mmCIF file of C-alpha atoms in Angstrom:
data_model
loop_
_atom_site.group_PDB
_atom_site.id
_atom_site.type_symbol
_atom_site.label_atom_id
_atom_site.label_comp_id
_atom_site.label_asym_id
_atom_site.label_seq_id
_atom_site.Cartn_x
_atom_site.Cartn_y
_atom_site.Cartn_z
ATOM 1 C CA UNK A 1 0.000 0.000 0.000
ATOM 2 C CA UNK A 2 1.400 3.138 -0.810
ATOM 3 C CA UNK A 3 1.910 5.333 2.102
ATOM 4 C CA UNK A 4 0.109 8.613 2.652
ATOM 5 C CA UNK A 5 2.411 11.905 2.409
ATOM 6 C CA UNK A 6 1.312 15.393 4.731
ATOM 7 C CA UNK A 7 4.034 17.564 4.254
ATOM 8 C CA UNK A 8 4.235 20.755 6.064
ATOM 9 C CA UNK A 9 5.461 23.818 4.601
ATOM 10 C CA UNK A 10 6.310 26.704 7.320
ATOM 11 C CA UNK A 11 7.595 28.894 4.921
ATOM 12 C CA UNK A 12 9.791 32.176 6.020
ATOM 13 C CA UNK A 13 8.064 31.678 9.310
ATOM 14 C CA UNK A 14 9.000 31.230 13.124
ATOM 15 C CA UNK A 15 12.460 31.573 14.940
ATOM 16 C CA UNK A 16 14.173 28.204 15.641
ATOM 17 C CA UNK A 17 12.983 28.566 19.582
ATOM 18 C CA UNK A 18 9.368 28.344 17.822
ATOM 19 C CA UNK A 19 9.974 26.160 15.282
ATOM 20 C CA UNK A 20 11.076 23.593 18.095
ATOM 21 C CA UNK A 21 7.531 24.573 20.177
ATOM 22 C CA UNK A 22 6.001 23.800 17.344
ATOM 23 C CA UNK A 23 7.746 20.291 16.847
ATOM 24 C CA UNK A 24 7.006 19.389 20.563
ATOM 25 C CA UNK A 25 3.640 20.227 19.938
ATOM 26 C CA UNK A 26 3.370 18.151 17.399
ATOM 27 C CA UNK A 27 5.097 15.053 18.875
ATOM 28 C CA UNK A 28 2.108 15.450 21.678
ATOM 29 C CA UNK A 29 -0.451 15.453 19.296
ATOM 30 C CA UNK A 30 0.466 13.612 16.502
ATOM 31 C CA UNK A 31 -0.033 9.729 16.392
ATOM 32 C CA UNK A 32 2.773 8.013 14.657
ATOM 33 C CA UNK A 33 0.912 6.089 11.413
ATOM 34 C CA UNK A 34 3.268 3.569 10.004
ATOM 35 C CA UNK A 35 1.393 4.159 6.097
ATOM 36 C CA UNK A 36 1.340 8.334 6.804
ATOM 37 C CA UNK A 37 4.636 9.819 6.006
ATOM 38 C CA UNK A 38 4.767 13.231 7.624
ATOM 39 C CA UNK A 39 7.359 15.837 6.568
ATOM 40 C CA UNK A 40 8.505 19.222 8.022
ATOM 41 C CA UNK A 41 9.749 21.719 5.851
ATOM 42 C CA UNK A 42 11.271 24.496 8.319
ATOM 43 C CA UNK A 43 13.520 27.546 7.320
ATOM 44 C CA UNK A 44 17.125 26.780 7.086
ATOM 45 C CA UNK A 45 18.273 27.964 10.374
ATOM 46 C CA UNK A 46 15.753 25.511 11.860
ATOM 47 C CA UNK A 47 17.125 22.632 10.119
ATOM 48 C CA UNK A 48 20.028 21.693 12.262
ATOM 49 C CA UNK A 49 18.204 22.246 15.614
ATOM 50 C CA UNK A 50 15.533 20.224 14.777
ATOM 51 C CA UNK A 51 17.326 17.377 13.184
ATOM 52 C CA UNK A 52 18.304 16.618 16.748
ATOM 53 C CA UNK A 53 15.135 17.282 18.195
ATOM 54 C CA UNK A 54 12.427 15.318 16.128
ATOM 55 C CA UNK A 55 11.504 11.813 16.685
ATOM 56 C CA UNK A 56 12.925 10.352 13.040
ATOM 57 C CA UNK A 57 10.207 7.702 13.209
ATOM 58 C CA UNK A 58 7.469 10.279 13.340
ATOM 59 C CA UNK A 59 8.967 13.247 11.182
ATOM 60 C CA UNK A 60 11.042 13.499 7.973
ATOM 61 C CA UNK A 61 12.340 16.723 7.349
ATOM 62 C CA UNK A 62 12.474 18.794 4.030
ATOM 63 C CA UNK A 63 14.943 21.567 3.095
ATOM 64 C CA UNK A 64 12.480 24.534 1.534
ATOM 65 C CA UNK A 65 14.936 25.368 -1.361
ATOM 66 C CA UNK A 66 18.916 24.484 -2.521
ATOM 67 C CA UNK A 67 21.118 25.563 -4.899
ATOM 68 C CA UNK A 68 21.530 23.803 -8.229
ATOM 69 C CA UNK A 69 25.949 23.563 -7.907
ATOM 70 C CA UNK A 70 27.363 21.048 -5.072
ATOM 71 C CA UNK A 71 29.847 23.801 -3.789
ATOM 72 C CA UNK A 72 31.907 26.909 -5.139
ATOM 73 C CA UNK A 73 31.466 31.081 -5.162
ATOM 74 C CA UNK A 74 27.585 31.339 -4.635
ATOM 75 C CA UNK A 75 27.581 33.609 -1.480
ATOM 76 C CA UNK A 76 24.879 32.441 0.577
ATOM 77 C CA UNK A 77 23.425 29.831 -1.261
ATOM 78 C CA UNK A 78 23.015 26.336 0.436
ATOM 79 C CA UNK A 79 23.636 23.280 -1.600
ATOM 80 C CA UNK A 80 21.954 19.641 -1.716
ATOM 81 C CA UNK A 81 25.453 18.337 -1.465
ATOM 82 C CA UNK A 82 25.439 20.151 2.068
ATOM 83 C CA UNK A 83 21.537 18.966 2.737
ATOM 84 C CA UNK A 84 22.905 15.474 2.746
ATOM 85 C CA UNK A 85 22.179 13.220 6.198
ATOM 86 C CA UNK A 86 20.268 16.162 7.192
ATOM 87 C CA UNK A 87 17.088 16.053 5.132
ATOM 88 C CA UNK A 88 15.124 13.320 3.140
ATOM 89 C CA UNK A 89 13.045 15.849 0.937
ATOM 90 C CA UNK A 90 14.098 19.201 -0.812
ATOM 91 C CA UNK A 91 10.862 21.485 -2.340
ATOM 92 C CA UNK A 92 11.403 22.416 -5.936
ATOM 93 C CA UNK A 93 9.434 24.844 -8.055
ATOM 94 C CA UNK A 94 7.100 25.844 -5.335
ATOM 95 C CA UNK A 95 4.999 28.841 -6.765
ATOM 96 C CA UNK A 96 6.897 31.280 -4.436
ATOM 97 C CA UNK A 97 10.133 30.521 -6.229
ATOM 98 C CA UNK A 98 9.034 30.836 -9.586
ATOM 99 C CA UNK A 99 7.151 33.691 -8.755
ATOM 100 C CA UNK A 100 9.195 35.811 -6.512
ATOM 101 C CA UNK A 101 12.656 34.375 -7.547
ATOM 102 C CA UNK A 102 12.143 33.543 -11.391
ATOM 103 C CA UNK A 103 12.616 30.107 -11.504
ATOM 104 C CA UNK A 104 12.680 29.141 -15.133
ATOM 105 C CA UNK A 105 11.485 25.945 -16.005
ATOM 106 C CA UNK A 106 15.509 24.667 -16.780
ATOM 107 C CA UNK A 107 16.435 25.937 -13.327
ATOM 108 C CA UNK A 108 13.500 24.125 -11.724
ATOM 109 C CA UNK A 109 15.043 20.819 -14.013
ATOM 110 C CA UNK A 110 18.721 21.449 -12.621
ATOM 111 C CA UNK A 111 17.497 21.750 -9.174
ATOM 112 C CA UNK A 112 15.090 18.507 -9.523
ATOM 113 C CA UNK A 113 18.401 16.552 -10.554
ATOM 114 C CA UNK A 114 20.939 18.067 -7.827
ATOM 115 C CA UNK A 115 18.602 16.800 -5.224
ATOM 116 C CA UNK A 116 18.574 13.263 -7.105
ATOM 117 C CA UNK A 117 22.572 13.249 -7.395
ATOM 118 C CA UNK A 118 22.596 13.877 -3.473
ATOM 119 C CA UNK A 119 20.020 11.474 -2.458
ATOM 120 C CA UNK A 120 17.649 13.633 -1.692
ATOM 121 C CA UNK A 121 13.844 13.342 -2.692
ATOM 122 C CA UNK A 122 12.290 16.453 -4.459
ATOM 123 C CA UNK A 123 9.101 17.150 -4.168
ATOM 124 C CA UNK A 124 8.114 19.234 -7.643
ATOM 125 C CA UNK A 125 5.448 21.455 -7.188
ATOM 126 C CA UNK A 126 3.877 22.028 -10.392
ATOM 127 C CA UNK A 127 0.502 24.158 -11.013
ATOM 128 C CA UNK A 128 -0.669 26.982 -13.111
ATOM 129 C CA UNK A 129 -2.158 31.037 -12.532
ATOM 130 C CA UNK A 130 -5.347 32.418 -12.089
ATOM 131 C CA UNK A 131 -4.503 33.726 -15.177
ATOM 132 C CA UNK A 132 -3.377 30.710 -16.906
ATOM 133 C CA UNK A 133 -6.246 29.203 -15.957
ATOM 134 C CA UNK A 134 -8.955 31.709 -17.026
ATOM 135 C CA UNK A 135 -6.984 31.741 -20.267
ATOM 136 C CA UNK A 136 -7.538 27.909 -20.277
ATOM 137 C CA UNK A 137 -3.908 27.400 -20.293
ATOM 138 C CA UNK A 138 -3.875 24.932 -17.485
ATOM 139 C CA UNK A 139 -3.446 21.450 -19.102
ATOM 140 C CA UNK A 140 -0.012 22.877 -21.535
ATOM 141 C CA UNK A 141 1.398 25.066 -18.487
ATOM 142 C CA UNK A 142 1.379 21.425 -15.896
ATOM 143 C CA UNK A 143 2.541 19.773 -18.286
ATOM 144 C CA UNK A 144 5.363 21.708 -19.614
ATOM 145 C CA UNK A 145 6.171 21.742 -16.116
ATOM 146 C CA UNK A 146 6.245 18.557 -15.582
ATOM 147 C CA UNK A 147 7.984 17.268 -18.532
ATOM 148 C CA UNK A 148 10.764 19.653 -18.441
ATOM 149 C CA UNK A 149 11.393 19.149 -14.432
ATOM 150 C CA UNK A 150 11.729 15.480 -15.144
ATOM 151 C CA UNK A 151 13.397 15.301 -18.612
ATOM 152 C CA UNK A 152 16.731 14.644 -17.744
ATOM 153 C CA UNK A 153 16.307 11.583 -15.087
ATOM 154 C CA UNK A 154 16.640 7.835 -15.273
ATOM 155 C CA UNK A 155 13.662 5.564 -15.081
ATOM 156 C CA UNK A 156 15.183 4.343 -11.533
ATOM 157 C CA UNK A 157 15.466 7.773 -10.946
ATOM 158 C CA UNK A 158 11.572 8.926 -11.246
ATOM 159 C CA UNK A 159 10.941 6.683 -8.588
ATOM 160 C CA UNK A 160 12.848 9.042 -5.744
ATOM 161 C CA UNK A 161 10.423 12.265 -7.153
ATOM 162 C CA UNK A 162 6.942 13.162 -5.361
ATOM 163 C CA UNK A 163 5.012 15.692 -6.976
ATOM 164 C CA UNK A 164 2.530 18.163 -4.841
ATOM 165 C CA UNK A 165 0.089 19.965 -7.486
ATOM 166 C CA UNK A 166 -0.566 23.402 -6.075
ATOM 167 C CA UNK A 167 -3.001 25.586 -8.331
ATOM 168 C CA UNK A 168 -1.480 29.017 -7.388
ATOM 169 C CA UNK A 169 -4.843 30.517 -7.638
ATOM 170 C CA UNK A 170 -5.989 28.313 -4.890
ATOM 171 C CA UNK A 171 -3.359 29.547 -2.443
ATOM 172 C CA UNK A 172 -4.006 31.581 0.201
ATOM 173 C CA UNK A 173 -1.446 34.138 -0.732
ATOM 174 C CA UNK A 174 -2.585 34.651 -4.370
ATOM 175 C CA UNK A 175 -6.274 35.046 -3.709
ATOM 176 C CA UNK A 176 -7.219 31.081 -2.439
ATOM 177 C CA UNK A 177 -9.988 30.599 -4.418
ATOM 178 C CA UNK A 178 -11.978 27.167 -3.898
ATOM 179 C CA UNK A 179 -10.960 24.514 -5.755
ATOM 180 C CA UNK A 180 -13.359 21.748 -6.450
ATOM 181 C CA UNK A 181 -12.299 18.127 -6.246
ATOM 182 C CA UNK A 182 -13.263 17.192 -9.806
ATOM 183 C CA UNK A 183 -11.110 20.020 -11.111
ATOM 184 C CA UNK A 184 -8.023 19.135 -9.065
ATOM 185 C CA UNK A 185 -8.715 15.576 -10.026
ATOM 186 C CA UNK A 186 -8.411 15.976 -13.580
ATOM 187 C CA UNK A 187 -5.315 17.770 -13.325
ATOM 188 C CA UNK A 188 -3.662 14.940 -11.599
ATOM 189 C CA UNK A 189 -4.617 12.476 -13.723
ATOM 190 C CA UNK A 190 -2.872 14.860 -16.407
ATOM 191 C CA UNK A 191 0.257 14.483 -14.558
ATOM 192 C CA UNK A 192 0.045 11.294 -13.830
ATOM 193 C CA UNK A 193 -0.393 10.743 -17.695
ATOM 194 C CA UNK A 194 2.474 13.396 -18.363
ATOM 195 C CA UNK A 195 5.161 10.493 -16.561
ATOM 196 C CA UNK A 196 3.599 7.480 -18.298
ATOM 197 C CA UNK A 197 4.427 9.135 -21.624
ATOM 198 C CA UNK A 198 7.957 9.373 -20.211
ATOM 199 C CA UNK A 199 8.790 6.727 -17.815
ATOM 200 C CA UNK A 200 6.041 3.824 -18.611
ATOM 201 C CA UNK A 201 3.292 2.379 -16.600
ATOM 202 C CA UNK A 202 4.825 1.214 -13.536
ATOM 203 C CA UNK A 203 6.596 4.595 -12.970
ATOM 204 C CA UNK A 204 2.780 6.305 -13.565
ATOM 205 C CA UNK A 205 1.313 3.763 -10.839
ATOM 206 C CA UNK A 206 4.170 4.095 -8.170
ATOM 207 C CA UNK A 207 4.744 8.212 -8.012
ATOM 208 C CA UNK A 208 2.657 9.714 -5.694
ATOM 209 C CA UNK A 209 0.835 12.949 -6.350
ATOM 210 C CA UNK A 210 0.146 15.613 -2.946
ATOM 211 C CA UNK A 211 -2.710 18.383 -3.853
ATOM 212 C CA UNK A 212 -1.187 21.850 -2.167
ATOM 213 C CA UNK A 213 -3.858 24.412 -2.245
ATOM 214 C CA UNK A 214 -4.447 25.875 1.200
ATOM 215 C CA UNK A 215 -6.319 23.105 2.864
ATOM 216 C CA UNK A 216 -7.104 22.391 6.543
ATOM 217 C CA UNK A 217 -8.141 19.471 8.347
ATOM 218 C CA UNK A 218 -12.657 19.927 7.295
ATOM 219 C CA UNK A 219 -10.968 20.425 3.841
ATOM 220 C CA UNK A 220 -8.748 18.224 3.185
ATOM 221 C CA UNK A 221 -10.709 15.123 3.080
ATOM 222 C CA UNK A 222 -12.137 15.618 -0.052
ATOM 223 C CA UNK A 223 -8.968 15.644 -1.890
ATOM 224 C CA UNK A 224 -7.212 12.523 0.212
ATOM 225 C CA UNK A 225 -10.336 10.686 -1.148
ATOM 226 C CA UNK A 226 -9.798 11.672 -4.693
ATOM 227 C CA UNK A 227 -8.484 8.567 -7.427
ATOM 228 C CA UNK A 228 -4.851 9.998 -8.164
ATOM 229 C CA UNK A 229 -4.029 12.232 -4.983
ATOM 230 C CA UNK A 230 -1.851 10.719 -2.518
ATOM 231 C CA UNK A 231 -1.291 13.515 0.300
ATOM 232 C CA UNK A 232 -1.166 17.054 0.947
ATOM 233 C CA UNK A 233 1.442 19.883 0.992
ATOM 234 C CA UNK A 234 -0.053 22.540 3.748
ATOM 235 C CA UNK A 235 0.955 25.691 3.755
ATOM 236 C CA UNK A 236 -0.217 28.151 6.559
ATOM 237 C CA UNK A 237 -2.593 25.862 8.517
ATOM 238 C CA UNK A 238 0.837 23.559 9.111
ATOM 239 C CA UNK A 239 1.944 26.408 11.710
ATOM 240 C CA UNK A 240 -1.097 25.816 14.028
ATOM 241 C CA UNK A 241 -0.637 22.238 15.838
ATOM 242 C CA UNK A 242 -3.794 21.318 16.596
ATOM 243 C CA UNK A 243 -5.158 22.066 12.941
ATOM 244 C CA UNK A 244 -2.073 20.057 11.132
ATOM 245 C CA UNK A 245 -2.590 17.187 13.770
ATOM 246 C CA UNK A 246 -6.155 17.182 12.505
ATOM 247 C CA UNK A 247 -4.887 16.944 8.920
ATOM 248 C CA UNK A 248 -2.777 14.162 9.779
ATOM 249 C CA UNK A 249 -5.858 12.223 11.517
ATOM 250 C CA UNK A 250 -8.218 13.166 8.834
ATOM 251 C CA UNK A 251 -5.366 11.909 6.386
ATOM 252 C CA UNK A 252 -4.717 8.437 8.549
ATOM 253 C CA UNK A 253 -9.136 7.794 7.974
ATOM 254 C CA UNK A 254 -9.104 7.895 4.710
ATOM 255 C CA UNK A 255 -6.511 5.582 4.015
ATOM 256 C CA UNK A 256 -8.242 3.338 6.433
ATOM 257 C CA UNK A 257 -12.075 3.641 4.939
#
């Protein structure tokens, strides 16, 4: 059975004396789930502190962002090479970065296959504007997306990747519009179809697929329960315990119903 994946995102958020709060919170409240694989994704000053601190059979952590090169003259950039034994997931191509930081679509690629050469799993997010989307650009822009982030891996490679499908209109920060199920649904299945055509069947079957659009734990539900959706990326509600413990619950019932 394929496990269940509720990764937290906390964003440029809390100092590392809150970030560990949060964590201890979390421990008390969160029930460890042997097919629910929960991820933190703190700020990089957290990282180290809390690499000591979490219990590793309860919490993965995730770097938020690295740097394409292993090492060299890239003043204060962080590297996967240097993410090594300290995280198990690296965020790639979240909408912030290509937003805010002009990711390209090449840079996203380079990034996808730095975390790969340093054993470290990316999670791609992938998902398209408001005004993509109006413009009924949403099927090439995921797909592009897609395509392009994975071109230049092995087929034993694909296998390390998670993808969390984040309509940016659907965030909280960009307006966080509603998204129905049955739309989110058939975008998924579009990606799921966009790594058949490169990697085969199997590789289609086995990568897992998180929806990312501002849900909480009455929300989420509806997506765990969808065909092709395999866990969440949570933004905001991740840095209130109570409500990301209720994720995690809501997340453990479905995969039990």
């Amino acid at each position: 059975m394929k496990q269940t994946i509720i990764a937290a995102n906390w964003k440029m958020n809390l100092t590392v004396h809150e970030a560990s709060t949060l964590v201890h919170r979390l421990n008390e409240n969160i029930k460890t789930h042997r097919d629910i694989e929960i991820i933190l994704a703190p700020n990089f000053v957290a990282l180290q502190p809390l690499s000591l601190e979490i219990d590793h059979r309860k919490f993965k952590l995730a770097a938020q962002n690295a740097y394409i090169q292993d090492s060299g003259a890239y003043t204060g950039e962080v590297s996967f090479s240097m993410l090594r034994n300290l995280v198990s997931y690296c965020l790639i191509g979240h909408s912030e970065r290509r937003i805010y930081f002009n990711e390209t679509l090449e840079v996203v690629r380079d990034k996808v296959q730095a975390a790969i050469r340093n054993g470290i799993r990316p999670i791609l997010c992938v998902g398209e504007t408001s005004h993509e989307r109006t413009n009924g650009e949403t099927r090439r822009v995921v797909h592009d997306q897609v395509t392009t982030a994975l071109s230049n891996l092995t087929s034993e490679e694909i296998e390390q990747v998670v993808i969390a499908y984040e309509p940016v209109w659907a965030i909280s920060t960009f307006g966080g519009q509603v998204a129905k199920p049955d739309d989110i649904q058939k975008v998924m299945k579009l990606i799921r179809h966009s790594v058949y055509e490169l990697y085969g069947q199997s590789a289609a079957d086995h990568i897992s697929i998180l929806y990312g659009g501002s849900v909480k734990a009455d929300t989420v539900g509806a997506y765990l329960a969808l065909e092709d959706c395999n866990g969440a990326l949570v933004g905001g509600a991740s840095l209130v315990y109570k409500e990301f413990a209720g994720i995690v619950d809501r997340a453990y019932q479905v995969a039990h119903q």
